[in-house]
Tab-separated table of C-alpha atoms in Angstrom:
chain	number	residue	atom	x	y	z
A	59	MET	CA	-10.056	-5.185	-8.847
A	60	THR	CA	-9.450	-7.679	-6.087
A	61	ARG	CA	-9.675	-11.229	-4.839
A	62	LEU	CA	-12.916	-12.913	-3.946
A	63	ASP	CA	-11.915	-13.203	-0.277
A	64	ASP	CA	-11.037	-9.506	0.188
A	65	VAL	CA	-13.295	-8.527	3.099
A	66	THR	CA	-12.086	-4.927	2.981
A	67	ALA	CA	-13.403	-4.575	-0.561
A	68	ASP	CA	-16.666	-6.158	0.624
A	69	LEU	CA	-17.336	-3.079	2.766
A	70	VAL	CA	-16.915	-0.698	-0.175
A	71	ILE	CA	-19.017	-2.909	-2.445
A	72	ALA	CA	-21.813	-2.984	0.127
A	73	GLU	CA	-21.743	0.812	0.381
A	74	LEU	CA	-21.830	1.194	-3.399
A	75	ASN	CA	-24.711	-1.278	-3.601
A	76	ALA	CA	-26.578	0.819	-1.044
A	77	GLN	CA	-26.048	3.820	-3.313
A	78	GLY	CA	-27.420	1.894	-6.281
A	79	ALA	CA	-24.093	1.843	-8.128
A	80	PRO	CA	-23.492	-1.214	-10.359
A	81	VAL	CA	-20.325	-3.034	-9.256
A	82	VAL	CA	-18.246	-5.821	-10.773
A	83	ARG	CA	-15.565	-7.634	-8.778
A	84	LEU	CA	-12.817	-8.777	-11.111
A	85	ASP	CA	-9.631	-10.650	-10.209
A	86	PRO	CA	-7.007	-10.855	-12.990
A	87	GLY	CA	-5.821	-14.095	-11.419
A	88	ASP	CA	-9.024	-15.706	-12.709
A	89	PHE	CA	-7.890	-15.134	-16.307
A	90	PRO	CA	-8.067	-17.223	-18.453
A	91	SER	CA	-9.849	-19.923	-16.433
A	92	ALA	CA	-12.960	-17.862	-15.560
A	93	VAL	CA	-12.438	-14.544	-17.353
A	94	THR	CA	-12.455	-13.757	-21.080
A	95	LEU	CA	-11.324	-10.640	-22.920
A	96	GLU	CA	-12.434	-9.055	-26.180
A	97	ALA	CA	-10.888	-5.620	-26.705
A	98	ARG	CA	-11.063	-3.549	-29.882
A	99	LEU	CA	-8.973	-0.535	-30.814
A	100	ASP	CA	-9.920	1.675	-33.774
A	101	ASP	CA	-10.629	5.312	-34.595
A	102	GLY	CA	-13.110	5.407	-31.723
A	103	GLY	CA	-10.502	4.338	-29.185
A	104	LEU	CA	-10.776	1.362	-26.836
A	105	SER	CA	-13.964	-0.699	-26.627
A	106	GLY	CA	-14.931	-4.283	-25.962
A	107	LEU	CA	-16.035	-6.732	-23.303
A	108	ILE	CA	-14.608	-8.520	-20.280
A	109	ASP	CA	-16.675	-11.442	-19.001
A	110	THR	CA	-16.378	-13.015	-15.560
A	111	ALA	CA	-18.255	-16.069	-14.364
A	112	THR	CA	-21.226	-13.885	-13.361
A	113	ARG	CA	-20.794	-10.417	-14.876
A	114	ARG	CA	-20.083	-8.634	-18.155
A	115	ILE	CA	-18.076	-5.408	-18.351
A	116	ASP	CA	-18.369	-2.971	-21.236
A	117	VAL	CA	-14.896	-1.460	-21.011
A	118	SER	CA	-16.049	1.848	-22.501
A	119	GLY	CA	-18.676	2.221	-19.766
A	120	VAL	CA	-16.525	1.860	-16.648
A	121	ARG	CA	-16.556	5.067	-14.638
A	122	SER	CA	-14.234	4.136	-11.757
A	123	VAL	CA	-11.858	1.401	-10.613
A	124	TYR	CA	-10.894	0.488	-7.052
A	125	TRP	CA	-7.549	-1.283	-7.518
A	126	ARG	CA	-7.310	-3.196	-4.254
A	127	ARG	CA	-5.547	-6.555	-3.888
A	128	PRO	CA	-5.766	-8.483	-7.178
A	129	SER	CA	-4.096	-11.866	-7.520
A	130	ALA	CA	-1.094	-12.368	-9.763
A	131	TYR	CA	-1.687	-13.134	-13.420
A	132	THR	CA	-1.766	-16.852	-14.191
A	133	ALA	CA	-1.442	-19.325	-17.045
A	134	PRO	CA	-3.769	-22.221	-17.907
A	135	VAL	CA	-3.431	-24.945	-15.287
A	136	ASP	CA	-2.090	-27.483	-17.774
A	137	MET	CA	0.882	-25.320	-18.746
A	138	THR	CA	4.301	-25.235	-17.105
A	139	GLY	CA	7.765	-23.784	-17.623
A	140	ALA	CA	8.532	-21.284	-20.344
A	141	GLU	CA	5.166	-21.788	-22.018
A	142	ALA	CA	3.315	-20.879	-18.811
A	143	GLN	CA	5.545	-17.867	-18.197
A	144	TRP	CA	4.889	-16.638	-21.734
A	145	CYS	CA	1.127	-16.825	-21.139
A	146	VAL	CA	1.450	-14.982	-17.811
A	147	GLU	CA	3.329	-12.125	-19.456
A	148	GLN	CA	0.824	-11.941	-22.314
A	149	ALA	CA	-2.001	-11.765	-19.744
A	150	ARG	CA	-0.194	-9.031	-17.800
A	151	HIS	CA	0.353	-6.878	-20.866
A	152	GLY	CA	-2.915	-7.765	-22.623
A	153	LEU	CA	-5.612	-7.900	-19.954
A	154	GLY	CA	-3.517	-5.726	-17.643
A	155	GLY	CA	-2.970	-3.177	-20.368
A	156	VAL	CA	-6.703	-2.942	-21.056
A	157	LEU	CA	-7.598	-2.687	-17.369
A	158	ALA	CA	-5.088	0.144	-16.918
A	159	THR	CA	-6.410	2.117	-19.916
A	160	LEU	CA	-10.180	2.157	-19.400
A	161	PRO	CA	-11.355	5.350	-21.152
A	162	GLY	CA	-12.562	8.059	-18.805
A	163	ALA	CA	-12.315	5.892	-15.666
A	164	ARG	CA	-11.125	7.236	-12.315
A	165	TYR	CA	-8.622	4.942	-10.585
A	166	VAL	CA	-8.196	4.559	-6.835
A	167	ASN	CA	-5.287	4.102	-7.382
A	168	HIS	CA	-4.051	3.500	-10.902
A	169	PRO	CA	-1.975	0.281	-10.794
A	170	TRP	CA	1.061	1.958	-12.332
A	171	ARG	CA	0.904	4.731	-9.732
A	172	ASN	CA	0.687	2.087	-7.002
A	173	ARG	CA	3.756	0.395	-8.464
A	174	ASP	CA	5.755	3.630	-8.557
A	175	ALA	CA	4.795	4.518	-4.975
A	176	GLU	CA	5.739	1.121	-3.498
A	177	TYR	CA	9.494	1.810	-3.621
A	178	LYS	CA	10.591	2.929	-0.165
A	179	PRO	CA	13.541	5.068	-1.347
A	180	ALA	CA	11.145	6.979	-3.620
A	181	GLN	CA	8.616	7.301	-0.785
A	182	LEU	CA	11.122	8.862	1.587
A	183	ALA	CA	12.630	11.138	-1.062
A	184	ILE	CA	9.219	12.459	-2.163
A	185	ALA	CA	8.074	12.787	1.466
A	186	SER	CA	11.088	14.920	2.330
A	187	ARG	CA	10.590	16.999	-0.803
A	188	SER	CA	6.926	17.451	0.176
A	189	GLY	CA	7.869	18.937	3.546
A	190	LEU	CA	7.180	15.882	5.720
A	191	ARG	CA	9.682	14.971	8.444
A	192	VAL	CA	11.620	11.793	7.675
A	193	PRO	CA	14.000	10.187	10.216
A	194	PRO	CA	17.636	9.974	9.049
A	195	THR	CA	17.774	6.833	6.918
A	196	LEU	CA	20.502	4.667	5.406
A	197	ILE	CA	19.977	2.085	2.657
A	198	THR	CA	23.083	-0.040	2.198
A	199	ASN	CA	24.577	-3.501	1.837
A	200	VAL	CA	27.935	-2.435	3.310
A	201	GLY	CA	28.405	-3.569	6.896
A	202	ASP	CA	30.929	-0.897	7.939
A	203	ARG	CA	28.682	1.912	6.750
A	204	ALA	CA	25.693	0.457	8.556
A	205	ARG	CA	27.678	0.119	11.780
A	206	ARG	CA	28.922	3.711	11.541
A	207	PHE	CA	25.349	4.905	10.975
A	208	ALA	CA	24.157	2.980	14.037
A	209	VAL	CA	26.936	4.414	16.211
A	210	GLU	CA	26.306	7.942	14.920
A	211	HIS	CA	22.588	7.905	15.720
A	212	GLY	CA	22.656	5.879	18.936
A	213	SER	CA	19.381	4.026	18.487
A	214	VAL	CA	18.653	2.582	15.041
A	215	VAL	CA	15.950	0.291	13.686
A	216	PHE	CA	16.005	-2.131	10.763
A	217	LYS	CA	13.099	-2.739	8.409
A	218	PRO	CA	12.752	-4.519	5.055
A	219	LEU	CA	12.502	-2.529	1.839
A	220	ARG	CA	9.407	-4.518	0.940
A	221	ASN	CA	7.358	-7.201	2.666
A	222	THR	CA	7.273	-10.229	0.392
A	223	ASP	CA	6.553	-13.926	0.785
A	224	TYR	CA	9.306	-15.369	2.952
A	225	THR	CA	9.236	-18.918	4.311
A	226	ASP	CA	11.537	-21.259	6.179
A	227	VAL	CA	12.612	-24.725	4.997
A	228	ASP	CA	9.319	-26.163	6.258
A	229	GLY	CA	7.248	-23.655	4.321
A	230	ARG	CA	6.203	-21.637	7.367
A	231	HIS	CA	5.647	-17.952	6.682
A	232	LEU	CA	8.183	-15.640	8.303
A	233	ASN	CA	7.595	-11.980	9.073
A	234	ILE	CA	10.357	-9.399	9.363
A	235	TRP	CA	9.223	-6.824	11.909
A	236	VAL	CA	10.702	-3.431	12.647
A	237	SER	CA	13.388	-4.044	15.278
A	238	GLU	CA	16.180	-2.171	17.029
A	239	VAL	CA	19.691	-3.036	15.902
A	240	ASP	CA	22.936	-2.945	17.886
A	241	PRO	CA	26.050	-2.102	15.804
A	242	ASP	CA	27.684	-5.347	16.929
A	243	GLU	CA	24.804	-7.336	15.408
A	244	ILE	CA	25.556	-6.052	11.908
A	245	THR	CA	27.711	-8.583	10.070
A	246	GLU	CA	28.988	-8.935	6.515
A	247	ARG	CA	25.919	-11.001	5.667
A	248	LEU	CA	24.430	-7.561	5.059
A	249	SER	CA	26.199	-7.604	1.680
A	250	ALA	CA	23.653	-10.036	0.224
A	251	ALA	CA	20.924	-7.392	-0.153
A	252	PRO	CA	20.219	-3.711	0.529
A	253	HIS	CA	18.911	-3.069	4.045
A	254	VAL	CA	17.112	-0.065	5.531
A	255	PHE	CA	18.367	1.461	8.776
A	256	GLN	CA	16.593	4.418	10.340
A	257	ARG	CA	17.153	6.531	13.422
A	258	THR	CA	14.653	5.513	16.089
A	259	VAL	CA	11.914	8.052	16.747
A	260	ASP	CA	11.484	8.663	20.482
A	261	LYS	CA	7.740	8.352	20.067
A	262	THR	CA	4.805	8.677	22.412
A	263	CYS	CA	2.439	6.885	20.035
A	264	ASP	CA	1.894	5.901	16.418
A	265	ILE	CA	-0.459	7.558	13.947
A	266	ARG	CA	-2.046	5.960	10.897
A	267	LEU	CA	-3.284	8.593	8.482
A	268	THR	CA	-5.543	7.283	5.724
A	269	ALA	CA	-5.919	9.697	2.821
A	270	VAL	CA	-8.852	9.365	0.428
A	271	GLY	CA	-8.690	12.245	-2.017
A	272	GLY	CA	-9.022	15.417	0.019
A	273	ASP	CA	-10.268	13.575	3.103
A	274	LEU	CA	-7.683	12.732	5.759
A	275	PHE	CA	-8.482	10.295	8.574
A	276	ALA	CA	-5.781	10.393	11.253
A	277	VAL	CA	-5.954	7.823	14.047
A	278	ARG	CA	-3.731	7.846	17.122
A	279	ILE	CA	-2.623	4.304	18.060
A	280	ASP	CA	-1.687	3.652	21.680
A	281	GLY	CA	-0.903	0.508	23.631
A	282	ALA	CA	1.924	-0.986	21.581
A	283	ASN	CA	4.878	-2.007	23.740
A	284	SER	CA	7.295	-2.391	20.846
A	285	LEU	CA	8.563	-0.542	17.817
A	286	ASP	CA	6.087	-2.334	15.535
A	287	TRP	CA	2.472	-1.948	16.651
A	288	ARG	CA	1.332	-4.710	14.277
A	289	LEU	CA	2.568	-7.204	16.882
A	290	HIS	CA	-0.047	-6.092	19.431
A	291	TYR	CA	-3.432	-5.646	17.752
A	292	ASP	CA	-5.262	-6.995	20.794
A	293	GLU	CA	-3.652	-4.340	23.062
A	294	LEU	CA	-4.211	-1.269	20.889
A	295	THR	CA	-6.552	1.651	21.422
A	296	TYR	CA	-7.566	4.151	18.760
A	297	GLU	CA	-8.489	7.830	18.818
A	298	CYS	CA	-9.231	10.159	15.905
A	299	VAL	CA	-6.950	13.207	15.953
A	300	ASP	CA	-6.624	16.422	13.967
A	301	VAL	CA	-3.954	16.704	11.301
A	302	PRO	CA	-1.550	19.645	11.728
A	303	PRO	CA	-1.654	22.043	8.750
A	304	ASP	CA	1.967	21.367	7.776
A	305	VAL	CA	1.360	17.603	7.749
A	306	GLU	CA	-1.839	18.008	5.739
A	307	GLN	CA	-0.013	20.134	3.195
A	308	GLY	CA	2.831	17.617	2.994
A	309	VAL	CA	0.488	14.645	2.574
A	310	GLN	CA	-1.451	16.324	-0.229
A	311	SER	CA	1.802	17.278	-1.964
A	312	TYR	CA	2.999	13.678	-1.623
A	313	LEU	CA	-0.207	12.303	-3.168
A	314	ARG	CA	0.021	14.724	-6.082
A	315	SER	CA	3.666	13.819	-6.702
A	316	PHE	CA	2.814	10.138	-7.122
A	317	GLY	CA	-0.593	10.688	-8.732
A	318	LEU	CA	-2.390	8.886	-5.884
A	319	VAL	CA	-5.966	9.238	-4.678
A	320	PHE	CA	-5.482	6.874	-1.707
A	321	GLY	CA	-2.571	6.415	0.688
A	322	ALA	CA	-2.032	4.872	4.138
A	323	PHE	CA	0.650	6.903	5.934
A	324	ASP	CA	2.431	5.678	9.056
A	325	PHE	CA	3.799	8.327	11.427
A	326	GLY	CA	5.476	8.365	14.821
A	327	LEU	CA	4.566	11.222	17.187
A	328	ASP	CA	7.581	12.381	19.199
A	329	ARG	CA	7.616	13.996	22.645
A	330	ASP	CA	7.658	17.474	21.106
A	331	GLY	CA	4.476	16.778	19.134
A	332	ARG	CA	6.230	16.399	15.777
A	333	TRP	CA	4.984	13.871	13.193
A	334	TRP	CA	7.718	11.703	11.626
A	335	LEU	CA	6.839	9.745	8.495
A	336	TYR	CA	7.945	6.120	8.338
A	337	GLU	CA	6.310	5.113	5.072
A	338	CYS	CA	3.188	5.340	2.925
A	339	ASN	CA	1.494	2.220	1.609
A	340	PRO	CA	-0.397	3.222	-1.557
A	341	ASN	CA	-2.746	0.291	-1.018
A	342	GLY	CA	-2.662	-0.149	2.751
A	343	GLN	CA	-5.233	-1.773	4.998
A	344	TRP	CA	-7.757	0.314	6.935
A	345	ALA	CA	-10.742	-1.890	7.800
A	346	TRP	CA	-9.405	-3.193	11.131
A	347	PHE	CA	-10.251	0.084	12.866
A	348	PRO	CA	-13.344	0.276	15.124
A	349	ALA	CA	-16.557	0.431	13.097
A	350	PRO	CA	-17.150	4.223	13.337
A	351	ILE	CA	-13.707	4.964	11.866
A	352	THR	CA	-13.908	2.221	9.261
A	353	GLN	CA	-17.331	3.427	8.132
A	354	ARG	CA	-16.047	6.958	7.505
A	355	ILE	CA	-13.237	5.648	5.289
A	356	THR	CA	-15.630	3.275	3.525
A	357	GLN	CA	-17.978	6.168	2.776
A	358	ALA	CA	-15.141	8.330	1.447
A	359	LEU	CA	-13.969	5.581	-0.897
A	360	ALA	CA	-17.504	4.906	-2.102
A	361	ASP	CA	-17.941	8.627	-2.787
A	362	GLN	CA	-14.755	8.673	-4.856
A	363	LEU	CA	-15.890	5.648	-6.874
A	364	GLY	CA	-19.625	6.292	-7.079
A	365	ASN	CA	-19.356	9.937	-8.078
A	366	PRO	CA	-15.982	10.264	-9.816
A	367	GLY	CA	-17.059	13.268	-11.848
A	368	GLY	CA	-17.525	15.255	-8.656
A	369	CYS	CA	-14.206	14.204	-7.151
A	370	ARG	CA	-11.721	15.238	-9.806
């Protein structure tokens, strides 16, 4: 379940093809222009067909679903306004409802589990409950409280609750990166929306841990000269590292709590060797790693999808 230009999904598809597994790439955003739906519900349960421009899916025969980066649901191109919005919602609940209820299929991850796990307050609460270390965090739209939090903890960072499309008046895309905040910089403009403030981790490096079922792939990331390593891809180095038992236990508990098979966890490693969780993206990227690391994750995902009966 993804867009045509998703090169990360291409890697998994190629691996599944090598295993001889039949694969269909379907993007809900192509409905209804290039996708049709015929679903039947009776005493036998759900059955029917979904046709793309090049493939046909028997919905009762799907054994696994990799829910990657599908486009948003759309309306026919000649519709606008309330009529278009009505069609979008019918597509979301009709086609989307069928795709989320395929009988006997294993989801990596189920779209509703992805949705639940995207909320940062829920992530941090479940992480703490699972035994993972979480830096002291404040979510607020009250300036005085944010300033007091910043003074209390000395060094505090700001990050958005969710990365969404954000453009300036000229339509240029704007990114909000993790950045350190001085108490004097916090103004009453904070009241317009909830903001996340977190005590800065005095880190020696970052760690991206990619979980695929019971397989954990932890990669130490060095070379970033700022709080947000995504600003320095060309300067980064990568090294596979072992996962401490307490972190492994916490990650597996976290996945079970949300009903996830896959998760991309971001940690900071402090000077005492402790792992501090920043967040977990239930559908995070992983294919930018050097080829040997990427191939191991690709293989693990293909194993989950190609042999779901053996992975439950």
